[in-house]
Coordinates of C-alpha atoms in Angstrom, one line a residue:
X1 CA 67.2 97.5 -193.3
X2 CA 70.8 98.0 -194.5
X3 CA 71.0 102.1 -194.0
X4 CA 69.6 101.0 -190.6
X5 CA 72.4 98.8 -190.1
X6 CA 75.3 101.1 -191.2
X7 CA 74.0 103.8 -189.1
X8 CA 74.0 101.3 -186.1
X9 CA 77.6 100.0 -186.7
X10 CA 78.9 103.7 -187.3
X11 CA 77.2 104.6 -183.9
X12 CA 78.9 101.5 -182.1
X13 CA 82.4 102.2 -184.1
X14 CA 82.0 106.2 -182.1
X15 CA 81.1 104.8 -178.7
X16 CA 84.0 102.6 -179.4
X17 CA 86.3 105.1 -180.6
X18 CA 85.4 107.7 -177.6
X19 CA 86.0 104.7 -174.7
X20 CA 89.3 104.3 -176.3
X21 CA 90.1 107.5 -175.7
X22 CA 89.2 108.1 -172.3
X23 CA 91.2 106.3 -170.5
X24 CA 90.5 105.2 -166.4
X25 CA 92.7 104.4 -163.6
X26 CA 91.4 102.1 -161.1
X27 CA 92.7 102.5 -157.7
X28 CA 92.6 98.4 -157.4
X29 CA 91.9 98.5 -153.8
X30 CA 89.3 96.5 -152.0
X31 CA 86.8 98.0 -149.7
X32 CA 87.9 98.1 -146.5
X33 CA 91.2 99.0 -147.1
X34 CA 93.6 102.4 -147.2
X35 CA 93.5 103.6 -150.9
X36 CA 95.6 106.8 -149.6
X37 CA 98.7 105.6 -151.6
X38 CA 96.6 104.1 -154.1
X39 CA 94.7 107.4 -154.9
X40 CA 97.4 109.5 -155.2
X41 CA 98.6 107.4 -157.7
X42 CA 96.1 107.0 -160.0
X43 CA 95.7 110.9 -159.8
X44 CA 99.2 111.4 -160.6
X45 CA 99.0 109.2 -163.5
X46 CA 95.9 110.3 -164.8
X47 CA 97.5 113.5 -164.7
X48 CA 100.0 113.2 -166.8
X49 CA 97.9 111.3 -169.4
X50 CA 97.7 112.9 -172.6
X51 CA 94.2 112.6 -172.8
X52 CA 91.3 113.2 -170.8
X53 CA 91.0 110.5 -168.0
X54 CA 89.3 109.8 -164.7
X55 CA 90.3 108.4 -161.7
X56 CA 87.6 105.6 -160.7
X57 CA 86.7 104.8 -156.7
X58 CA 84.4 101.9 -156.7
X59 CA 81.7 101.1 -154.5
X60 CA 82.3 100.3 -151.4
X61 CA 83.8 101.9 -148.0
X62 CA 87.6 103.0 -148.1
X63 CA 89.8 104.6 -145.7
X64 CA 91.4 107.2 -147.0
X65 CA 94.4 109.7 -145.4
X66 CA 95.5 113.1 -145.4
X67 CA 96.1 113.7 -149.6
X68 CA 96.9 116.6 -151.7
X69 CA 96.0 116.1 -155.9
X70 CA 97.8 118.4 -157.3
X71 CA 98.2 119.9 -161.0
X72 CA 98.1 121.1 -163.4
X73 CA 97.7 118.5 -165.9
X74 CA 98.1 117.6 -169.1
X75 CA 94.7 117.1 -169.8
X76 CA 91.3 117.4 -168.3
X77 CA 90.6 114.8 -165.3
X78 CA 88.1 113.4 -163.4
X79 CA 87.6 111.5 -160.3
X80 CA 84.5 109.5 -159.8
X81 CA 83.7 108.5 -156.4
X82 CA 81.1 105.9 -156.1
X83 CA 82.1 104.4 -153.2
X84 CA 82.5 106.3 -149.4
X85 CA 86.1 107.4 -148.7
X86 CA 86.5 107.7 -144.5
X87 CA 88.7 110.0 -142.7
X88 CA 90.5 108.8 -139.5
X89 CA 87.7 109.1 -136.5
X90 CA 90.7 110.4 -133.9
X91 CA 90.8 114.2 -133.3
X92 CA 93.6 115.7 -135.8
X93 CA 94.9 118.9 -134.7
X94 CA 96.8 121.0 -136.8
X95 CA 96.0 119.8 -139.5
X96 CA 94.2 122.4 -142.6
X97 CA 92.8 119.8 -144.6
X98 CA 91.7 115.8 -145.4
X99 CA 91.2 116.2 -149.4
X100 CA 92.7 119.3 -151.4
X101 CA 92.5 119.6 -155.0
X102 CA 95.1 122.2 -156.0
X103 CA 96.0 123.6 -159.2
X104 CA 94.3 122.1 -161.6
X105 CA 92.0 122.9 -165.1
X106 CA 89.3 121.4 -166.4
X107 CA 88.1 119.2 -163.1
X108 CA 85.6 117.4 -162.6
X109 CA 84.2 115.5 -159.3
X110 CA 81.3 113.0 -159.7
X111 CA 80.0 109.9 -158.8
X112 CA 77.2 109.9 -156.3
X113 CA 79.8 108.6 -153.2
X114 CA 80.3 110.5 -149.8
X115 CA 83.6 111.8 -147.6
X116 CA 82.7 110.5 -144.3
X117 CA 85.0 113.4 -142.6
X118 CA 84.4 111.1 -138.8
X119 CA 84.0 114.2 -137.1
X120 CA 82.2 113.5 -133.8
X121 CA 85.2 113.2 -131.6
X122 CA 86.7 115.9 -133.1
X123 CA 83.2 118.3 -132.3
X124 CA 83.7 117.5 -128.8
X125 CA 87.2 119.4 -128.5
X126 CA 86.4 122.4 -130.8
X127 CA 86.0 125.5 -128.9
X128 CA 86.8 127.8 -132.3
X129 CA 83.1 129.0 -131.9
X130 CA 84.6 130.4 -128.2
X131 CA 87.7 131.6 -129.0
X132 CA 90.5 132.7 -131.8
X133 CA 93.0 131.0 -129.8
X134 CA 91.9 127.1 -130.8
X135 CA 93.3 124.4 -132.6
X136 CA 93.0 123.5 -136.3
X137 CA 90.8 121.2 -137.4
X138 CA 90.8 119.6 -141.0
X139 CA 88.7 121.4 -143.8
X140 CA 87.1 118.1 -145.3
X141 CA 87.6 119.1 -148.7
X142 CA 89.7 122.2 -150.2
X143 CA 89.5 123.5 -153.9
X144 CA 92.9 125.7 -153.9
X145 CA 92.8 127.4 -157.6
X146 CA 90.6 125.0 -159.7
X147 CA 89.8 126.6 -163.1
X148 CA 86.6 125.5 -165.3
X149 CA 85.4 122.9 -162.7
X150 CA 82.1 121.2 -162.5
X151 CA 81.7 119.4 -158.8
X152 CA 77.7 117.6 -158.8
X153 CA 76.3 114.6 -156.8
X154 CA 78.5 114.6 -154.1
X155 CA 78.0 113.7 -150.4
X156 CA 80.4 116.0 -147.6
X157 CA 79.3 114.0 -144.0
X158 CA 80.2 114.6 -141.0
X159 CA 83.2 117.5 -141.1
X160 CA 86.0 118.2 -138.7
X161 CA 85.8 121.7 -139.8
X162 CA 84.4 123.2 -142.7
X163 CA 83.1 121.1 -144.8
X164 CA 83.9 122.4 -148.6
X165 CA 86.6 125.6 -148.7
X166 CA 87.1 127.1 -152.4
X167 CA 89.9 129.6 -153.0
X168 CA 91.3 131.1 -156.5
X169 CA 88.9 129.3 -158.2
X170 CA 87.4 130.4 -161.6
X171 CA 84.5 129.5 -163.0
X172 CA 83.3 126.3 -160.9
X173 CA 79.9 124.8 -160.5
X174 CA 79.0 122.5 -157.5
X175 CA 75.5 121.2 -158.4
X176 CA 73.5 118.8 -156.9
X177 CA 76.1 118.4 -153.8
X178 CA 74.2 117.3 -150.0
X179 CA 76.5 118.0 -147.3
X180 CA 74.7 116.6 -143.4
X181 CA 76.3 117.3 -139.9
X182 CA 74.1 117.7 -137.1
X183 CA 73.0 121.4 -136.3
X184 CA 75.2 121.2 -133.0
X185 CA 78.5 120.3 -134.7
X186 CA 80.5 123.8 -134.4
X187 CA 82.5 125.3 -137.2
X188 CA 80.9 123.2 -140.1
X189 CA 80.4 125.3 -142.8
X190 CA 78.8 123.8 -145.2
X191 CA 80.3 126.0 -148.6
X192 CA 82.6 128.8 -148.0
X193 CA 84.2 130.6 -150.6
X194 CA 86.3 133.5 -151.3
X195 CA 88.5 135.4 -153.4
X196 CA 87.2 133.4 -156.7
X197 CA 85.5 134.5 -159.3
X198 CA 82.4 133.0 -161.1
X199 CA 81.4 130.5 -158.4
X200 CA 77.5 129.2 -158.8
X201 CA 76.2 126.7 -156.6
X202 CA 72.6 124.9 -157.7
X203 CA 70.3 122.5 -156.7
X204 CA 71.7 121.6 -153.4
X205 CA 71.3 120.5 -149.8
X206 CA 73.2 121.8 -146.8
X207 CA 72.3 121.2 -143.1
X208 CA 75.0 121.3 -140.9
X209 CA 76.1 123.2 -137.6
X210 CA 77.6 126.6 -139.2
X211 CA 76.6 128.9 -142.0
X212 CA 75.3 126.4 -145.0
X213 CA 77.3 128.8 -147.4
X214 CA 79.3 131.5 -146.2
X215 CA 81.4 134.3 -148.4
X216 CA 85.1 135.1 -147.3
X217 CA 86.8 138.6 -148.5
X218 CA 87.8 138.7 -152.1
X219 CA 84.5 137.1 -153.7
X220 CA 83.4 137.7 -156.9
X221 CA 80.5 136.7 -159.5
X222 CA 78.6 134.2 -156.9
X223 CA 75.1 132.7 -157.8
X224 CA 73.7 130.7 -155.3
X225 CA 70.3 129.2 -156.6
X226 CA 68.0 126.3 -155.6
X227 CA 69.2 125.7 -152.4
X228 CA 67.6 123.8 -149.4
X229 CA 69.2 125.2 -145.8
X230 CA 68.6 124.0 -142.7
X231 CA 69.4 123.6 -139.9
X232 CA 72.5 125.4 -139.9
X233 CA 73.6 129.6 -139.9
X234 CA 71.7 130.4 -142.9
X235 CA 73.7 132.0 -145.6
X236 CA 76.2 134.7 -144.9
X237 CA 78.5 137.3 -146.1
X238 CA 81.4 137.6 -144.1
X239 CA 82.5 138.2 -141.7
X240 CA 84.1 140.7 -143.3
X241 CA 86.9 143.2 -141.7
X242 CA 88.9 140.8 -139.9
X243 CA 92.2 141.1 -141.6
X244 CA 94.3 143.1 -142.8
X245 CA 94.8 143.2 -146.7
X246 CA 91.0 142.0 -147.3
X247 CA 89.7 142.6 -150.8
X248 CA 86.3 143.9 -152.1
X249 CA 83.3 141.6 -152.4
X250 CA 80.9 142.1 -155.2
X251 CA 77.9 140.6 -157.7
X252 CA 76.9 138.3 -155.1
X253 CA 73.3 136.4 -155.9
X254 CA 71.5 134.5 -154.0
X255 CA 67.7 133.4 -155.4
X256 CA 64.6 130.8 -154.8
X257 CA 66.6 129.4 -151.7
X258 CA 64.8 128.0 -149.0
X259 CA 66.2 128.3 -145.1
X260 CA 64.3 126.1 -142.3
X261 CA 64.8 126.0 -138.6
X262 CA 67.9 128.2 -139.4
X263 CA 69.7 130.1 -136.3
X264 CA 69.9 133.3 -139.2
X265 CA 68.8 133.6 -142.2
X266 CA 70.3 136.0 -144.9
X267 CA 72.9 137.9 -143.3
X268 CA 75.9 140.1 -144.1
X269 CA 78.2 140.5 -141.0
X270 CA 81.2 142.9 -140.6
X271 CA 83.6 143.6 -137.6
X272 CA 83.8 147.2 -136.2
X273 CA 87.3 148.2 -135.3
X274 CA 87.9 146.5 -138.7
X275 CA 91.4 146.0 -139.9
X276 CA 90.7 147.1 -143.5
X277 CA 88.6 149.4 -145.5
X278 CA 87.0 147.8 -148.3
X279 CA 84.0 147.2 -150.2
X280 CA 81.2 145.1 -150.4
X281 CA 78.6 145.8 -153.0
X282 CA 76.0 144.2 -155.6
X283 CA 74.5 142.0 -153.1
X284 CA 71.1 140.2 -153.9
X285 CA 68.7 138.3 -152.1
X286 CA 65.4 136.8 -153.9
X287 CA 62.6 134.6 -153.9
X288 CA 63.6 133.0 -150.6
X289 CA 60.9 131.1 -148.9
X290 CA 61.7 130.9 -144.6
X291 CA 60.2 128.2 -142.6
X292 CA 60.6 128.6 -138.8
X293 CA 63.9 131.2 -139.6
X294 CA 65.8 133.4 -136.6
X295 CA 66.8 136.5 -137.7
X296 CA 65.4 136.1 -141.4
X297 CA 67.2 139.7 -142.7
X298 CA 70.3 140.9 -141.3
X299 CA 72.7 143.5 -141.7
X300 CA 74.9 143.5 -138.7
X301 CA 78.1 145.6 -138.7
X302 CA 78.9 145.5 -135.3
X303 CA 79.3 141.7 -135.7
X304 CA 81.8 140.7 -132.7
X305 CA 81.5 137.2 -131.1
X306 CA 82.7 136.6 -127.8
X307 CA 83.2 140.4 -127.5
X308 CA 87.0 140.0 -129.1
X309 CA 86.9 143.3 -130.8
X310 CA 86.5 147.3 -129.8
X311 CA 82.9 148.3 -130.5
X312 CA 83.7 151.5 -129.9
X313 CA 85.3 151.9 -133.5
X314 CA 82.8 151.5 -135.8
X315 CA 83.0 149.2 -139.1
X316 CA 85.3 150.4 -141.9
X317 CA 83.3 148.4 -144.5
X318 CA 81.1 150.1 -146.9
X319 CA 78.5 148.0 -147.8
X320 CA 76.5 149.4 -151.6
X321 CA 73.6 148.0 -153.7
X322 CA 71.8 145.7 -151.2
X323 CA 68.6 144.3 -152.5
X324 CA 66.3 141.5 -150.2
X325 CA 63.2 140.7 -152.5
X326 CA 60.3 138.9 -152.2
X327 CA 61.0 137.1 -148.7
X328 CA 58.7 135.1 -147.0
X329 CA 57.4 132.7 -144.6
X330 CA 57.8 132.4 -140.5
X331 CA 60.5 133.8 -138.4
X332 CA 62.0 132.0 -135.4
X333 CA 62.1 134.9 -133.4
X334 CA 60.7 138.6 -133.1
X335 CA 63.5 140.1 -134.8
X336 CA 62.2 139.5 -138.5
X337 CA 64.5 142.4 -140.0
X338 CA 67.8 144.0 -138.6
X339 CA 69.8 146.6 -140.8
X340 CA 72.2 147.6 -138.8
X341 CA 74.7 149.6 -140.4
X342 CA 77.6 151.4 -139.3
X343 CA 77.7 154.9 -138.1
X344 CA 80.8 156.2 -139.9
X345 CA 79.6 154.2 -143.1
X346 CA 76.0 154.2 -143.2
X347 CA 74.5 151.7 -145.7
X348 CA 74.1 153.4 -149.0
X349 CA 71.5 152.1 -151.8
X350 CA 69.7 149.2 -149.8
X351 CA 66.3 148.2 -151.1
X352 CA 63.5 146.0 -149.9
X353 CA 60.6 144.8 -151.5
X354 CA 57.8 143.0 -151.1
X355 CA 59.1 141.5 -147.5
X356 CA 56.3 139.3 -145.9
X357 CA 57.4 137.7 -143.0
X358 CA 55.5 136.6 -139.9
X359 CA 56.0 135.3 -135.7
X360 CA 53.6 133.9 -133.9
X361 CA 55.8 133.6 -130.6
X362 CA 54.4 134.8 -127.6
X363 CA 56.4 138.0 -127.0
X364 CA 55.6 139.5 -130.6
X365 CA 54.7 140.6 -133.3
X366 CA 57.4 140.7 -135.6
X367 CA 59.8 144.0 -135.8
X368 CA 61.8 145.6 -138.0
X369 CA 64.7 147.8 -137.3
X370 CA 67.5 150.1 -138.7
X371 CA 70.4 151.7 -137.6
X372 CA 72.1 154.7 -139.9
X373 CA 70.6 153.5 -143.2
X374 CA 67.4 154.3 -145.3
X375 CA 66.1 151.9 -147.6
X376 CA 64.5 152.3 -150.7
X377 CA 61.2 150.6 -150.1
X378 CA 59.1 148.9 -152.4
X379 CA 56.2 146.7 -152.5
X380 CA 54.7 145.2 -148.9
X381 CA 56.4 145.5 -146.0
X382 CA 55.4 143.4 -143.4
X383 CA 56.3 144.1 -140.7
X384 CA 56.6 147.5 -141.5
X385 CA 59.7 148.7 -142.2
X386 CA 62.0 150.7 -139.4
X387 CA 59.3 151.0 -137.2
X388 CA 60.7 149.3 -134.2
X389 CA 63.5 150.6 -131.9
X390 CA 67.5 149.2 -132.4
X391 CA 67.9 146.3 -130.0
X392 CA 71.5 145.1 -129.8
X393 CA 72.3 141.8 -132.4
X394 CA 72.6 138.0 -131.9
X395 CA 76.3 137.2 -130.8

């Protein structure tokens, strides 16, 4: 009895010693009310701290502004949303962002709450899916250079825009994240990153109105595992060859994903008459499991919506060491696979193995088509591989 006693009161003297040390800021706001101000300064004190510290949100609902946390800090931080933070209903043009965390080291985001991003009036306006020419929408939530970052059981509902953007980040995790907008909400990408490195996303849920995660230029080290999609755009890289001073894409993984009632499925997508000439390479797909999937596989480097580019010129992207393995289930539409690569670039090292993916539809069966590539085949092939002629891709 008394060693089990001093071991108990040394265990209780730790836990005591460890809550002394983490210290939280409250935002002391009730629900219902605008913790914008209130937020912002708990973050900025917590950042400061010279210890570890999170930032508490409470249950409950909360309005909550435009705001900007930004770092670095003196210490690790945390915010724990447990409540549901709401964006301002109204249309906000303009506008980049709701929540941006910028600049900061050791993050973490928690809590099991939601950002409501209110985005049904603004879905009405948005005619970015039409045209280039449009007006900003906020991003719901921005990560602008977060190092060593763990984001997990978060809700994003409802976006303006995007619904998660990550840029200059290093080595961040979002796991166990559910993002929900309905599938006819334009422009709400559920996770799109780009020019980070060491990005993994795991165990999540995405159905939106847009590409559940998409890759931007400049992406590096990406593992995408465990993910549900649907509905939504699938999963995509790119579009690539937009811009000007783009950079290379590479070690991009994405494994034991399912996609469901998806407009695509796994998709890279360039622009001919590109304005760069890089790179993308090291780009896996496998174990994914479709479920009612248009356009399951495709390469498409003639990628130009709304006709807004030359097609004439073909893509200056190279695209190396492409891999779709062990794919599976139902397609949406006749076109199961599509690898259309450029003509000046022609794909280079693609395989595909054990491929397995049927339509029932009326005007089948399934095909399979390339355009200026040759892939290494291994495996099944069903259907069988380049056997069907080039029909032009989705828009």
């Amino acid at each position: 009895m008394g060693v089990h006693f001093g071991v108990s009161v040394f265990f209780v003297f730790c836990l005591v010693g460890l809550s002394a040390n983490a210290k939280v800021f409250n935002i002391g706001s009730p629900p219902g009310s605008d913790i914008t101000k209130a937020l912002l300064k708990a973050f900025t004190e917590a950042c400061q701290a010279p210890t570890k510290s999170t930032v508490m949100i409470p249950k409950g609902e909360y309005k909550l502004g435009e705001i900007e946390m930004t770092g670095p800090c003196k210490r690790p931080i945390r915010i724990a949303l447990q409540g549901t933070v709401k964006a301002d209903g109204n249309l906000i043009n303009g506008k980049e962002k709701w929540v941006a965390f910028r600049n900061i080291d050791g993050f973490k985001l928690n809590g099991g709450g939601v950002f409501d991003g209110e985005g049904n009036n603004a879905w009405r306006s948005n005619n970015c899916h039409k045209t280039f020419n449009c007006k900003k929408l906020p991003i719901s939530i921005r990560f602008d250079f977060v190092t060593n970052a763990k984001i997990r059981g978060i809700t994003s509902l409802d976006a303006k825009h995007f619904h998660i953007n990550v840029i200059g980040a290093k080595n961040m995790t979002f796991e166990d994240v559910k993002i929900v907008a309905p599938a006819e909400s334009p422009n709400t990408d559920g996770i799109h990153v780009g020019r980070s490195d060491g990005i993994k996303i795991l165990n999540s849920f995405i159905s939106t109105g847009d590409d559940c995660v998409s890759v931007g230029d400049g992406m590096k080290n990406l593992h995408v595992e465990r993910v549900t999609c649907g509905p939504g755009h699938g999963i995509s890289i790119g579009s690539l060859g937009r811009y000007s001073h783009e950079q290379d894409v590479s070690g991009i993984r994405i494994v034991n994903c399912t996609l469901q009632e998806t407009d695509n499925g796994l998709r890279i997508k360039t622009w001919p008459s590109a304005a760069c000439s890089t790179t993308a390479s090291d780009i896996h797909f496998e174990n994914i499991i479709l479920k009612n999937v248009s356009n399951p596989i495709l390469i498409d480097q003639e990628y130009c919506p709304w006709n807004q580019c030359n097609k004439q010129k073909a893509s200056t992207i190279k695209l190396v060491n492409i891999s779709f393995k062990k794919i599976r289930g139902t397609s949406g539409n006749k076109d199961a696979v599509k690898l259309l690569c450029a003509k000046g670039l022609p794909c280079t090292n693609v395989e595909l193995g054990d491929i397995n993916i049927k339509y029932n539809g009326a005007d089948g069966p399934a095909t399979f088509q390339c355009a200026n590539v040759s892939p290494k085949l291994m495996g099944t092939q069903v259907p069988k591989a380049c056997s069907s002629p080039v029909t032009k891709p989705p828009k």
